[in-house]
Coordinates of C-alpha atoms (C1' of nucleotides) in Angstrom, one line a residue:
Chain A
X147 CA -26.8 0.2 -66.6
X148 CA -29.6 -0.1 -69.0
X149 CA -29.7 -2.1 -72.3
X150 CA -29.6 1.1 -74.2
X151 CA -26.1 2.0 -73.2
X152 CA -24.7 -1.5 -73.5
X153 CA -23.4 -2.8 -76.8
X154 CA -21.7 -6.0 -77.8
X155 CA -18.9 -5.2 -80.2
X156 CA -16.3 -7.6 -81.4
X157 CA -12.7 -7.1 -82.3
X158 CA -11.9 -3.4 -82.9
X159 CA -13.1 -2.0 -79.6
X160 CA -10.1 -3.4 -77.7
X161 CA -7.6 -1.9 -80.2
X162 CA -6.5 0.9 -77.8
X163 CA -5.5 -1.7 -75.3
X164 CA -3.4 -3.6 -77.8
X165 CA -1.7 -0.3 -78.9
X166 CA -0.9 0.5 -75.3
X167 CA 0.5 -2.9 -74.4
X168 CA 2.6 -3.1 -77.6
X169 CA 4.3 0.1 -76.7
X170 CA 7.3 -1.8 -75.2
X171 CA 7.4 -4.7 -77.7
X172 CA 5.4 -6.1 -80.5
X173 CA 3.2 -9.1 -80.0
X174 CA 2.8 -12.1 -82.3
X175 CA -0.2 -12.1 -84.5
X176 CA -1.7 -14.9 -82.3
X177 CA -1.2 -12.8 -79.1
X178 CA -2.7 -9.8 -80.8
X179 CA -5.7 -11.8 -82.0
X180 CA -6.2 -13.3 -78.5
X181 CA -6.2 -9.9 -77.0
X182 CA -8.7 -8.5 -79.6
X183 CA -10.8 -11.6 -79.1
X184 CA -11.2 -11.1 -75.4
X185 CA -14.9 -11.2 -74.4
X186 CA -16.0 -7.8 -73.4
X187 CA -19.0 -5.4 -73.1
X188 CA -18.8 -1.8 -74.1
X189 CA -20.6 0.6 -71.9
X190 CA -21.2 4.3 -72.2
X191 CA -20.9 6.0 -68.8
X192 CA -21.9 9.4 -67.8
X193 CA -19.8 12.0 -66.1
X194 CA -19.4 11.5 -62.4
X195 CA -20.6 7.9 -62.5
X196 CA -18.7 5.2 -60.7
X197 CA -16.9 2.4 -62.4
X198 CA -15.8 0.8 -59.1
X199 CA -16.6 1.6 -55.6
X200 CA -14.3 1.1 -52.6
X201 CA -15.0 -2.3 -51.0
X202 CA -16.7 -3.7 -54.1
X203 CA -15.9 -7.2 -55.1
X204 CA -14.5 -6.5 -58.6
X205 CA -15.6 -8.9 -61.3
X206 CA -14.4 -7.0 -64.3
X207 CA -11.4 -5.0 -65.5
X208 CA -12.2 -1.8 -67.4
X209 CA -10.4 -0.5 -70.4
X210 CA -10.9 3.2 -71.1
X211 CA -12.1 3.8 -74.7
X212 CA -12.9 7.4 -74.4
X213 CA -13.3 10.1 -71.7
X214 CA -11.3 10.4 -68.5
X215 CA -11.6 8.7 -65.1
X216 CA -9.9 9.1 -61.7
X217 CA -9.1 6.7 -58.9
X218 CA -9.7 8.2 -55.5
X219 CA -9.9 7.6 -51.8
X220 CA -11.9 9.4 -49.2
X221 CA -10.2 10.1 -45.8
X222 CA -11.9 10.2 -42.4
X223 CA -12.5 13.9 -42.5
X224 CA -14.4 13.6 -45.8
X225 CA -11.6 15.1 -47.9
X226 CA -11.0 13.4 -51.2
X227 CA -7.6 12.4 -52.7
X228 CA -7.3 11.6 -56.3
X229 CA -4.5 9.0 -56.7
X230 CA -4.5 8.6 -60.5
X231 CA -6.0 9.9 -63.6
X232 CA -6.7 7.6 -66.6
X233 CA -7.3 8.2 -70.2
X234 CA -7.9 6.3 -73.5
X235 CA -6.1 3.0 -73.7
X236 CA -5.5 2.5 -70.0
X237 CA -6.8 -0.4 -67.9
X238 CA -8.3 1.2 -64.9
X239 CA -8.6 -1.6 -62.5
X240 CA -6.3 -4.5 -63.0
X241 CA -5.4 -3.3 -59.5
X242 CA -8.7 -3.8 -57.8
X243 CA -9.9 -6.7 -59.9
X244 CA -6.9 -9.0 -59.2
X245 CA -6.9 -8.2 -55.5
X246 CA -10.5 -9.0 -55.1
X247 CA -11.7 -6.2 -52.9
X248 CA -11.4 -2.6 -54.1
X249 CA -9.3 -0.4 -51.9
X250 CA -10.4 2.8 -53.8
X251 CA -13.1 4.0 -56.1
X252 CA -12.9 4.8 -59.8
X253 CA -15.1 7.5 -61.1
X254 CA -15.6 9.1 -64.5
X255 CA -14.3 12.7 -64.9
X256 CA -16.2 13.1 -68.1
X257 CA -18.6 11.0 -70.0
X258 CA -17.0 8.2 -72.0
X259 CA -17.0 4.6 -73.0
X260 CA -15.3 1.7 -71.3
X261 CA -14.9 -2.0 -72.3
X262 CA -15.5 -4.3 -69.4
X263 CA -13.5 -7.6 -69.5
X264 CA -14.2 -10.4 -67.1
X265 CA -11.5 -10.7 -64.4
X266 CA -10.8 -14.4 -65.1
X267 CA -10.1 -13.7 -68.7
X268 CA -7.4 -11.2 -67.9
X269 CA -5.7 -13.7 -65.6
X270 CA -6.0 -16.4 -68.2
X271 CA -4.5 -14.5 -71.1
X272 CA -1.7 -13.1 -68.9
X273 CA -0.5 -16.6 -68.0
X274 CA -1.4 -18.4 -71.3
X275 CA 0.5 -15.8 -73.2
X276 CA 3.7 -14.7 -71.5
X277 CA 4.3 -11.8 -73.8
X278 CA 0.9 -10.4 -73.0
X279 CA 1.3 -11.1 -69.3
X280 CA 4.7 -9.4 -69.3
X281 CA 3.3 -6.3 -71.0
X282 CA 0.5 -6.1 -68.4
X283 CA 2.9 -6.6 -65.6
X284 CA 5.1 -3.8 -66.9
X285 CA 2.1 -1.6 -67.3
X286 CA 1.2 -2.1 -63.6
X287 CA 4.9 -1.3 -62.8
X288 CA 4.7 2.0 -64.7
X289 CA 1.5 2.8 -62.8
X290 CA 3.5 2.2 -59.6
X291 CA 6.2 4.5 -60.8
X292 CA 3.7 7.2 -61.4
X293 CA 2.3 6.7 -57.9
X294 CA 5.7 7.2 -56.5
X295 CA 6.2 10.4 -58.4
X296 CA 2.9 11.6 -57.1
X297 CA 4.0 10.9 -53.5
X298 CA 7.1 12.9 -54.1
X299 CA 5.1 15.6 -55.8
X300 CA 2.6 16.0 -53.0
X301 CA 5.0 15.4 -50.2
X302 CA 7.9 17.6 -51.2
X303 CA 7.0 20.2 -53.7
X304 CA 5.2 23.5 -53.1
X305 CA 1.9 24.3 -54.7
X306 CA 3.3 26.1 -57.8
X307 CA 5.7 23.3 -58.6
X308 CA 3.1 20.7 -57.9
X309 CA 0.6 22.1 -60.3
X310 CA 3.2 22.8 -63.0
X311 CA 4.4 19.2 -62.6
X312 CA 0.9 17.8 -63.1
X313 CA 0.3 20.0 -66.2
X314 CA 3.6 18.6 -67.7
X315 CA 2.6 15.0 -66.9
X316 CA -0.8 15.6 -68.5
X317 CA 0.8 17.1 -71.6
X318 CA 2.9 14.1 -72.2
X319 CA 0.3 11.5 -71.4
X320 CA -2.4 13.3 -73.5
X321 CA -0.1 13.4 -76.5
X322 CA 0.9 9.8 -75.9
X323 CA -2.7 8.8 -76.0
X324 CA -3.3 10.9 -79.1
X325 CA -5.5 13.5 -77.3
X326 CA -3.5 16.6 -77.5
X327 CA -0.3 18.4 -78.6
X328 CA 2.7 19.5 -76.6
X329 CA 1.6 23.0 -77.3
X330 CA -1.5 22.5 -75.2
X331 CA -4.6 20.6 -74.4
X332 CA -8.0 20.8 -72.6
X333 CA -7.9 19.9 -69.0
X334 CA -10.8 17.5 -68.3
X335 CA -11.1 18.5 -64.7
X336 CA -12.3 21.4 -62.5
X337 CA -9.9 23.3 -60.2
X338 CA -11.4 21.5 -57.3
X339 CA -10.5 18.2 -58.9
X340 CA -7.0 19.5 -59.6
X341 CA -6.8 20.3 -55.9
X342 CA -8.0 16.8 -55.0
X343 CA -5.2 15.4 -57.2
X344 CA -2.5 17.6 -55.7
X345 CA -3.5 17.8 -52.1
X346 CA -4.5 21.5 -52.3
X347 CA -7.8 23.4 -52.1
X348 CA -9.5 24.7 -55.1
X349 CA -8.9 28.2 -54.0
X350 CA -5.2 27.7 -53.8
X351 CA -5.2 25.9 -57.2
X352 CA -6.8 28.9 -58.7
X353 CA -4.3 31.3 -57.3
X354 CA -1.4 29.0 -58.4
X355 CA -2.7 28.6 -61.9
X356 CA -3.2 32.3 -62.3
X357 CA 0.3 32.9 -61.1
X358 CA 1.7 30.5 -63.7
X359 CA -0.4 32.4 -66.2
X360 CA 0.8 35.8 -65.0
X361 CA 4.4 34.6 -65.4
X362 CA 3.8 33.5 -68.9
X363 CA 4.4 29.8 -68.3
X364 CA 0.9 28.9 -69.6
X365 CA -1.9 30.7 -71.4
X366 CA -5.6 30.0 -71.1
X367 CA -8.4 31.3 -73.4
X368 CA -10.9 29.5 -71.2
X369 CA -10.3 28.2 -67.7
X370 CA -9.7 24.6 -68.9
X371 CA -7.7 25.2 -71.9
X372 CA -4.0 25.0 -71.2
X373 CA -1.5 26.4 -73.8
X374 CA 2.1 25.8 -73.1
X375 CA 4.2 28.6 -74.6
X376 CA 7.6 27.3 -73.5
X377 CA 7.7 23.7 -72.5
X378 CA 11.2 23.9 -71.1
X379 CA 10.3 26.7 -68.7
X380 CA 7.2 24.9 -67.5
X381 CA 9.1 21.7 -67.0
X382 CA 11.7 23.6 -65.0
X383 CA 9.0 25.3 -62.9
X384 CA 7.4 21.9 -62.3
X385 CA 10.7 20.1 -61.5
X386 CA 9.5 17.7 -64.2
X387 CA 11.7 14.9 -65.5
X388 CA 9.8 12.5 -67.7
X389 CA 11.9 9.4 -66.6
X390 CA 9.3 8.1 -64.3
X391 CA 6.8 7.7 -67.1
X392 CA 9.1 5.1 -68.6
X393 CA 8.5 6.1 -72.1
X394 CA 10.7 4.6 -74.8
X395 CA 14.0 6.4 -75.3
X396 CA 13.2 6.6 -79.0
X397 CA 9.8 8.1 -78.4
X398 CA 9.4 11.4 -80.4
X399 CA 7.7 12.9 -77.4
X400 CA 10.9 13.0 -75.5
X401 CA 12.8 14.8 -78.3
Chain B
X571 CA 31.2 -4.6 -52.1
X572 CA 34.2 -6.7 -51.0
X573 CA 34.5 -10.4 -51.0
X574 CA 34.3 -10.4 -47.2
X575 CA 30.7 -9.4 -47.1
X576 CA 29.6 -11.6 -49.9
X577 CA 28.5 -15.2 -49.3
X578 CA 27.1 -17.9 -51.5
X579 CA 24.3 -19.7 -49.7
X580 CA 22.0 -22.2 -51.2
X581 CA 18.4 -23.0 -50.3
X582 CA 17.4 -21.6 -47.0
X583 CA 18.3 -18.0 -47.5
X584 CA 15.3 -17.4 -49.8
X585 CA 12.8 -18.9 -47.3
X586 CA 11.5 -15.4 -46.3
X587 CA 10.5 -14.8 -49.9
X588 CA 8.6 -18.1 -50.2
X589 CA 6.8 -17.4 -47.0
X590 CA 5.8 -14.0 -48.3
X591 CA 4.6 -15.2 -51.7
X592 CA 2.7 -18.1 -50.2
X593 CA 0.7 -15.8 -48.0
X594 CA -2.2 -15.7 -50.5
X595 CA -2.0 -19.3 -51.6
X596 CA 0.2 -22.4 -51.2
X597 CA 2.6 -23.4 -53.9
X598 CA 3.3 -26.9 -55.2
X599 CA 6.4 -28.6 -53.9
X600 CA 8.0 -28.0 -57.3
X601 CA 7.2 -24.3 -57.3
X602 CA 8.6 -24.0 -53.8
X603 CA 11.7 -25.9 -54.8
X604 CA 12.2 -23.7 -57.9
X605 CA 11.9 -20.6 -55.8
X606 CA 14.4 -21.8 -53.2
X607 CA 16.7 -22.9 -55.9
X608 CA 16.9 -19.5 -57.6
X609 CA 20.6 -18.4 -58.0
X610 CA 21.4 -15.7 -55.6
X611 CA 24.1 -13.9 -53.7
X612 CA 23.7 -12.9 -50.1
X613 CA 25.3 -9.5 -49.2
X614 CA 25.7 -7.7 -45.9
X615 CA 25.0 -4.1 -46.4
X616 CA 25.8 -1.3 -44.0
X617 CA 23.5 1.3 -42.8
X618 CA 22.9 4.2 -45.3
X619 CA 24.4 2.2 -48.2
X620 CA 22.6 2.2 -51.5
X621 CA 21.1 -0.9 -53.0
X622 CA 20.0 0.9 -56.2
X623 CA 20.6 4.4 -57.3
X624 CA 18.2 6.4 -59.5
X625 CA 19.1 6.0 -63.2
X626 CA 21.0 2.8 -62.6
X627 CA 20.5 -0.1 -65.0
X628 CA 19.2 -2.7 -62.6
X629 CA 20.6 -6.2 -63.1
X630 CA 19.3 -7.8 -59.9
X631 CA 16.3 -7.9 -57.7
X632 CA 16.9 -7.7 -54.0
X633 CA 15.1 -9.7 -51.3
X634 CA 15.4 -8.2 -47.8
X635 CA 16.7 -10.8 -45.4
X636 CA 17.2 -8.6 -42.4
X637 CA 17.3 -4.9 -41.6
X638 CA 15.2 -2.2 -43.2
X639 CA 15.4 -0.2 -46.4
X640 CA 13.6 2.8 -48.0
X641 CA 12.8 3.8 -51.6
X642 CA 13.2 7.5 -52.1
X643 CA 13.3 10.3 -54.6
X644 CA 15.0 13.6 -54.5
X645 CA 13.1 16.6 -55.8
X646 CA 14.7 19.7 -57.5
X647 CA 15.0 21.7 -54.3
X648 CA 17.0 18.9 -52.7
X649 CA 14.3 17.7 -50.4
X650 CA 13.9 13.9 -50.1
X651 CA 10.7 12.0 -50.2
X652 CA 10.6 8.4 -49.0
X653 CA 8.0 6.5 -51.0
X654 CA 8.2 3.1 -49.3
X655 CA 9.8 1.3 -46.5
X656 CA 10.8 -2.3 -46.8
X657 CA 11.4 -5.1 -44.3
X658 CA 12.3 -8.8 -44.1
X659 CA 10.8 -10.9 -46.8
X660 CA 10.0 -8.1 -49.2
X661 CA 11.4 -7.8 -52.8
X662 CA 12.7 -4.3 -53.0
X663 CA 13.1 -3.8 -56.7
X664 CA 11.0 -5.9 -58.9
X665 CA 9.9 -2.4 -59.8
X666 CA 13.2 -1.0 -60.9
X667 CA 14.6 -4.2 -62.3
X668 CA 11.8 -5.1 -64.7
X669 CA 11.6 -1.6 -66.1
X670 CA 15.3 -1.4 -66.7
X671 CA 16.1 2.1 -65.5
X672 CA 15.6 2.9 -61.9
X673 CA 13.3 5.9 -61.3
X674 CA 14.2 6.1 -57.6
X675 CA 16.9 5.0 -55.2
X676 CA 16.8 2.3 -52.6
X677 CA 18.9 2.8 -49.4
X678 CA 19.4 0.9 -46.3
X679 CA 17.8 2.4 -43.1
X680 CA 19.8 0.0 -40.9
X681 CA 22.5 -2.5 -41.5
X682 CA 21.1 -5.8 -42.9
X683 CA 21.4 -8.6 -45.4
X684 CA 19.9 -8.9 -48.9
X685 CA 19.8 -11.7 -51.4
X686 CA 20.5 -10.5 -54.9
X687 CA 18.7 -12.5 -57.7
X688 CA 19.5 -11.9 -61.3
X689 CA 16.8 -10.1 -63.1
X690 CA 16.3 -12.7 -65.9
X691 CA 15.8 -15.4 -63.3
X692 CA 12.9 -13.5 -61.8
X693 CA 11.3 -13.1 -65.2
X694 CA 11.8 -16.7 -66.1
X695 CA 10.3 -18.2 -63.0
X696 CA 7.4 -15.8 -63.1
X697 CA 6.4 -17.1 -66.5
X698 CA 7.5 -20.7 -66.3
X699 CA 5.5 -21.1 -63.1
X700 CA 2.1 -19.3 -63.3
X701 CA 1.4 -19.7 -59.6
X702 CA 4.7 -18.0 -58.7
X703 CA 4.2 -15.3 -61.3
X704 CA 0.7 -14.6 -60.0
X705 CA 1.9 -14.3 -56.5
X706 CA 4.6 -11.9 -57.6
X707 CA 2.2 -9.9 -59.6
X708 CA -0.2 -9.7 -56.6
X709 CA 2.6 -8.6 -54.5
X710 CA 3.4 -5.7 -56.8
X711 CA -0.3 -4.8 -56.7
X712 CA -0.3 -4.7 -53.0
X713 CA 2.7 -2.4 -53.2
X714 CA 0.6 -0.2 -55.5
X715 CA -2.2 -0.2 -53.0
X716 CA 0.2 1.0 -50.3
X717 CA 1.5 3.8 -52.6
X718 CA -2.1 5.0 -53.1
X719 CA -2.7 5.0 -49.4
X720 CA 0.4 7.1 -48.9
X721 CA -0.7 9.6 -51.5
X722 CA -3.9 10.0 -49.6
X723 CA -2.1 10.1 -46.3
X724 CA 0.3 12.8 -47.4
X725 CA -2.2 14.7 -49.5
X726 CA -5.2 14.9 -47.3
X727 CA -4.4 14.2 -43.7
X728 CA -2.9 16.6 -41.2
X729 CA 0.4 15.9 -39.5
X730 CA -1.0 14.2 -36.4
X731 CA -3.2 11.8 -38.4
X732 CA -0.4 11.2 -40.9
X733 CA 2.1 10.1 -38.2
X734 CA -0.4 8.0 -36.4
X735 CA -1.3 6.3 -39.6
X736 CA 2.3 5.5 -40.4
X737 CA 2.7 4.1 -36.9
X738 CA -0.3 1.9 -37.4
X739 CA 0.9 0.6 -40.7
X740 CA 4.3 -0.1 -39.2
X741 CA 2.8 -2.0 -36.4
X742 CA 0.9 -4.4 -38.7
X743 CA 3.7 -4.8 -41.1
X744 CA 6.3 -5.4 -38.4
X745 CA 4.0 -8.0 -36.8
X746 CA 3.3 -9.6 -40.2
X747 CA 7.1 -9.9 -40.8
X748 CA 7.6 -11.4 -37.4
X749 CA 9.5 -8.3 -36.1
X750 CA 7.2 -6.9 -33.4
X751 CA 4.0 -7.1 -31.5
X752 CA 0.9 -5.1 -31.8
X753 CA 1.8 -3.7 -28.3
X754 CA 4.8 -2.0 -29.8
X755 CA 8.0 -2.1 -31.7
X756 CA 11.2 -0.3 -32.4
X757 CA 11.1 2.3 -35.1
X758 CA 14.1 1.8 -37.4
X759 CA 14.2 5.4 -38.5
X760 CA 15.1 8.9 -37.2
X761 CA 12.5 11.6 -36.9
X762 CA 14.0 13.3 -40.0
X763 CA 13.4 10.1 -41.9
X764 CA 9.9 9.9 -40.6
X765 CA 9.5 13.4 -41.9
X766 CA 10.8 12.4 -45.3
X767 CA 8.2 9.6 -45.3
X768 CA 5.3 11.8 -44.4
X769 CA 6.2 15.0 -46.2
X770 CA 6.9 16.9 -42.9
X771 CA 10.0 18.4 -41.3
X772 CA 11.8 16.6 -38.5
X773 CA 10.8 19.4 -36.1
X774 CA 7.2 19.0 -36.9
X775 CA 7.5 15.2 -36.6
X776 CA 8.9 15.7 -33.2
X777 CA 6.1 18.0 -32.0
X778 CA 3.5 15.6 -33.4
X779 CA 5.0 12.5 -31.8
X780 CA 5.2 14.3 -28.5
X781 CA 1.7 15.4 -28.8
X782 CA 0.6 11.8 -29.5
X783 CA 2.6 10.8 -26.4
X784 CA 1.1 13.5 -24.3
X785 CA -2.4 12.3 -25.2
X786 CA -1.5 8.8 -24.2
X787 CA -1.9 7.3 -27.6
X788 CA 1.7 6.0 -27.6
X789 CA 4.4 5.7 -25.0
X790 CA 8.2 5.8 -25.5
X791 CA 10.9 4.8 -23.1
X792 CA 13.5 5.8 -25.7
X793 CA 12.9 8.0 -28.7
X794 CA 12.6 5.1 -31.2
X795 CA 10.6 2.7 -29.1
X796 CA 6.9 2.9 -29.8
X797 CA 4.5 1.3 -27.3
X798 CA 0.9 1.3 -28.4
X799 CA -1.3 1.4 -25.3
X800 CA -4.7 1.4 -27.0
X801 CA -4.6 0.2 -30.6
X802 CA -8.1 1.2 -31.3
X803 CA -7.5 4.8 -30.2
X804 CA -4.3 5.1 -32.2
X805 CA -6.0 3.6 -35.3
X806 CA -8.8 6.1 -34.9
X807 CA -6.4 9.0 -34.5
X808 CA -4.6 7.8 -37.6
X809 CA -7.8 7.3 -39.7
X810 CA -6.3 3.8 -40.2
X811 CA -8.2 1.0 -42.0
X812 CA -6.0 -1.9 -42.8
X813 CA -7.9 -2.8 -45.9
X814 CA -5.3 -1.3 -48.2
X815 CA -2.7 -3.8 -46.9
X816 CA -4.8 -6.6 -48.4
X817 CA -4.1 -9.0 -45.6
X818 CA -6.1 -12.2 -45.6
X819 CA -9.4 -11.9 -43.9
X820 CA -8.5 -14.8 -41.6
X821 CA -5.3 -13.2 -40.6
X822 CA -5.1 -13.1 -36.8
X823 CA -3.6 -9.7 -37.1
X824 CA -6.9 -8.3 -38.1
X825 CA -8.7 -9.8 -35.1
Chain C
dC672 C1' 36.6 13.9 -22.2
dG673 C1' 35.3 15.5 -26.7
dG674 C1' 32.6 15.0 -30.8
dG675 C1' 28.7 13.9 -33.3
dA676 C1' 24.2 12.5 -34.4
dG677 C1' 19.7 12.9 -33.2
dG678 C1' 16.0 14.6 -30.2
dT679 C1' 13.6 18.7 -28.1
dT680 C1' 12.0 23.3 -27.7
dG681 C1' 10.9 28.3 -28.6
dA682 C1' 10.2 32.4 -31.5
dC683 C1' 8.9 33.7 -35.7
dA684 C1' 7.7 33.4 -40.8
dA685 C1' 5.4 31.6 -44.8
dT686 C1' 2.5 28.7 -47.2
dC687 C1' -1.8 27.2 -47.6
dG688 C1' -6.7 26.8 -45.9
dT689 C1' -11.2 28.8 -44.7
dC690 C1' -15.0 31.7 -45.4
dA691 C1' -17.5 34.5 -48.1
dA692 C1' -18.6 37.4 -51.8
dT693 C1' -18.7 38.1 -56.7
dC694 C1' -18.2 36.9 -61.5
dA695 C1' -18.6 34.2 -65.9
dG696 C1' -20.5 30.9 -68.9
dA697 C1' -23.7 27.1 -70.1
dG698 C1' -28.1 25.3 -70.2
dT699 C1' -33.3 25.8 -69.5
dG700 C1' -37.9 27.4 -69.8
dG701 C1' -40.9 31.0 -71.1
Chain D
dC957 C1' -34.4 36.7 -76.9
dC958 C1' -34.3 37.1 -72.0
dA959 C1' -34.5 36.0 -67.1
dC960 C1' -33.3 32.3 -64.2
dT961 C1' -30.3 28.9 -62.3
dC962 C1' -26.4 26.2 -61.5
dT963 C1' -21.7 25.1 -61.6
dG964 C1' -17.2 26.5 -61.5
dA965 C1' -13.8 30.3 -61.5
dT966 C1' -12.0 34.3 -59.2
dT967 C1' -10.7 37.4 -55.5
dG968 C1' -10.0 39.3 -50.8
dA969 C1' -9.5 39.1 -45.8
dC970 C1' -8.1 36.4 -42.3
dG971 C1' -6.5 32.3 -39.7
dA972 C1' -4.1 27.9 -38.9
dT973 C1' -0.9 24.5 -39.9
dT974 C1' 3.5 23.7 -40.9
dG975 C1' 8.3 25.3 -41.9
dT976 C1' 12.6 27.9 -40.7
dC977 C1' 16.2 29.1 -37.7
dA978 C1' 18.7 28.5 -33.8
dA979 C1' 19.7 27.0 -29.4
dC980 C1' 20.3 23.4 -26.2
dC981 C1' 20.0 18.7 -24.5
dT982 C1' 21.0 13.7 -24.4
dC983 C1' 23.0 9.7 -25.5
dC984 C1' 26.5 6.9 -27.5
dC985 C1' 31.2 6.0 -28.8
dG986 C1' 35.9 6.3 -29.5

DNA sequence: CGGGAGGTTGACAATCGTCAATCAGAGTGG
DNA sequence: CCACTCTGATTGACGATTGTCAACCTCCCG
């Protein structure tokens, strides 16, 4: 990390985090100011670069400002399993940083920027400001809910349903992060990476996507662009029920 | 739930929770007393009974006092995926109860007792007593770590490795909860339930277990009794590295 | 003794993985 | 502008792991 891709910004860089944490309940002005005032360093990170490596001692928590990242584990045979995908506004390693030793790696899926916040500062604000702490805790619980859905997705759904489910989850989360429309979005990952996220091989992912396309559930002008013609049909094909994302009942996304 | 299986106990019933939460750092006497003094109701629950059902509005958090329970989800085709197994000392639905609406069910795997603690009391103690809140938060992070390992286990390991891995996890967690020895333990689940936990069918679980037995990695006098002859060999077969359980480095279990 | 749940086994089928070739598009240097 | 190269997408042929179906066994319990 050279000086050239490191910047000190104050205030506004952390706005996406505040927006995310306030989703379930507004903060007081003081809480908001404390969050925005957290010390942090903004870094530009290239595609493929690691934010955290397994077994690292984590000293910082990272907030995604732009771009996409994945958490993943490597099993003994060398295969990779992506266990989560993160986008703008999400804290990517509360998990690792509070537990001390990373049990998985976090890697960029595209180029992007992150804000690095010292670990102790996160702990301090969480317990000094109960509303903030509660919002962070709830956020980690929603992460947990998504993990559980992924276990069910990978364990008990066939390839077609699995991929359709992931495409649906992505659609809602992208929209939620202000990065796409329910009509479609650009997938920030290769078919091999999709396979790593769903427990399939890239070849089978390809066949499955083409089959979804043949059946008119999605359209693609280029390999990565996903256009969802009929949301309801795709959701049905993907056995998708958004409940596990724990979005607010009044969220227009769920209309 | 009839009156006959409901008891009011004070103090000692919550001891397993305190023991669990203190694993990563001792509490002050006041914190400990506050935890033990949490209002609660002890219930005896029969095998197969539900503690929480998906879509319930959770009003209580449950602490396992004895017996085993599972969290699970049902997918569209009716298949079931177990996403976690819980034993003595574990809080089984911080998850559901803090998020309001359950995104999965919790069901007993054996008969047992649980202590039900009102949801608000959990939130209150967590923020009134930072050390307690921190321990709870860490506990949910460890749960998350286990979820991630399960995703990798189901997504990227073959049946043999998957089952061996689960048997290893069980061995350490049973020992940790004071319910078995590293030399072996009694599995509290049927082969169909093992399949639901690993994304396999009961038939394939059976073939896999028998193969592990044939190769001398485990022994069984009865179908559910697991004796581990050579821990190292089983761990290797299961691609098992205990790091994701985030046990303390000085824990004798890791010796 | 009968019934039921769970464990065990075999024959066969299906999904998904492997291997390998080809294709398409983006970036690079001449 | 045109090779050249590289990564990722696509496709086919074939094989392996895992699922399905169905039978039978074993143990426990009333």
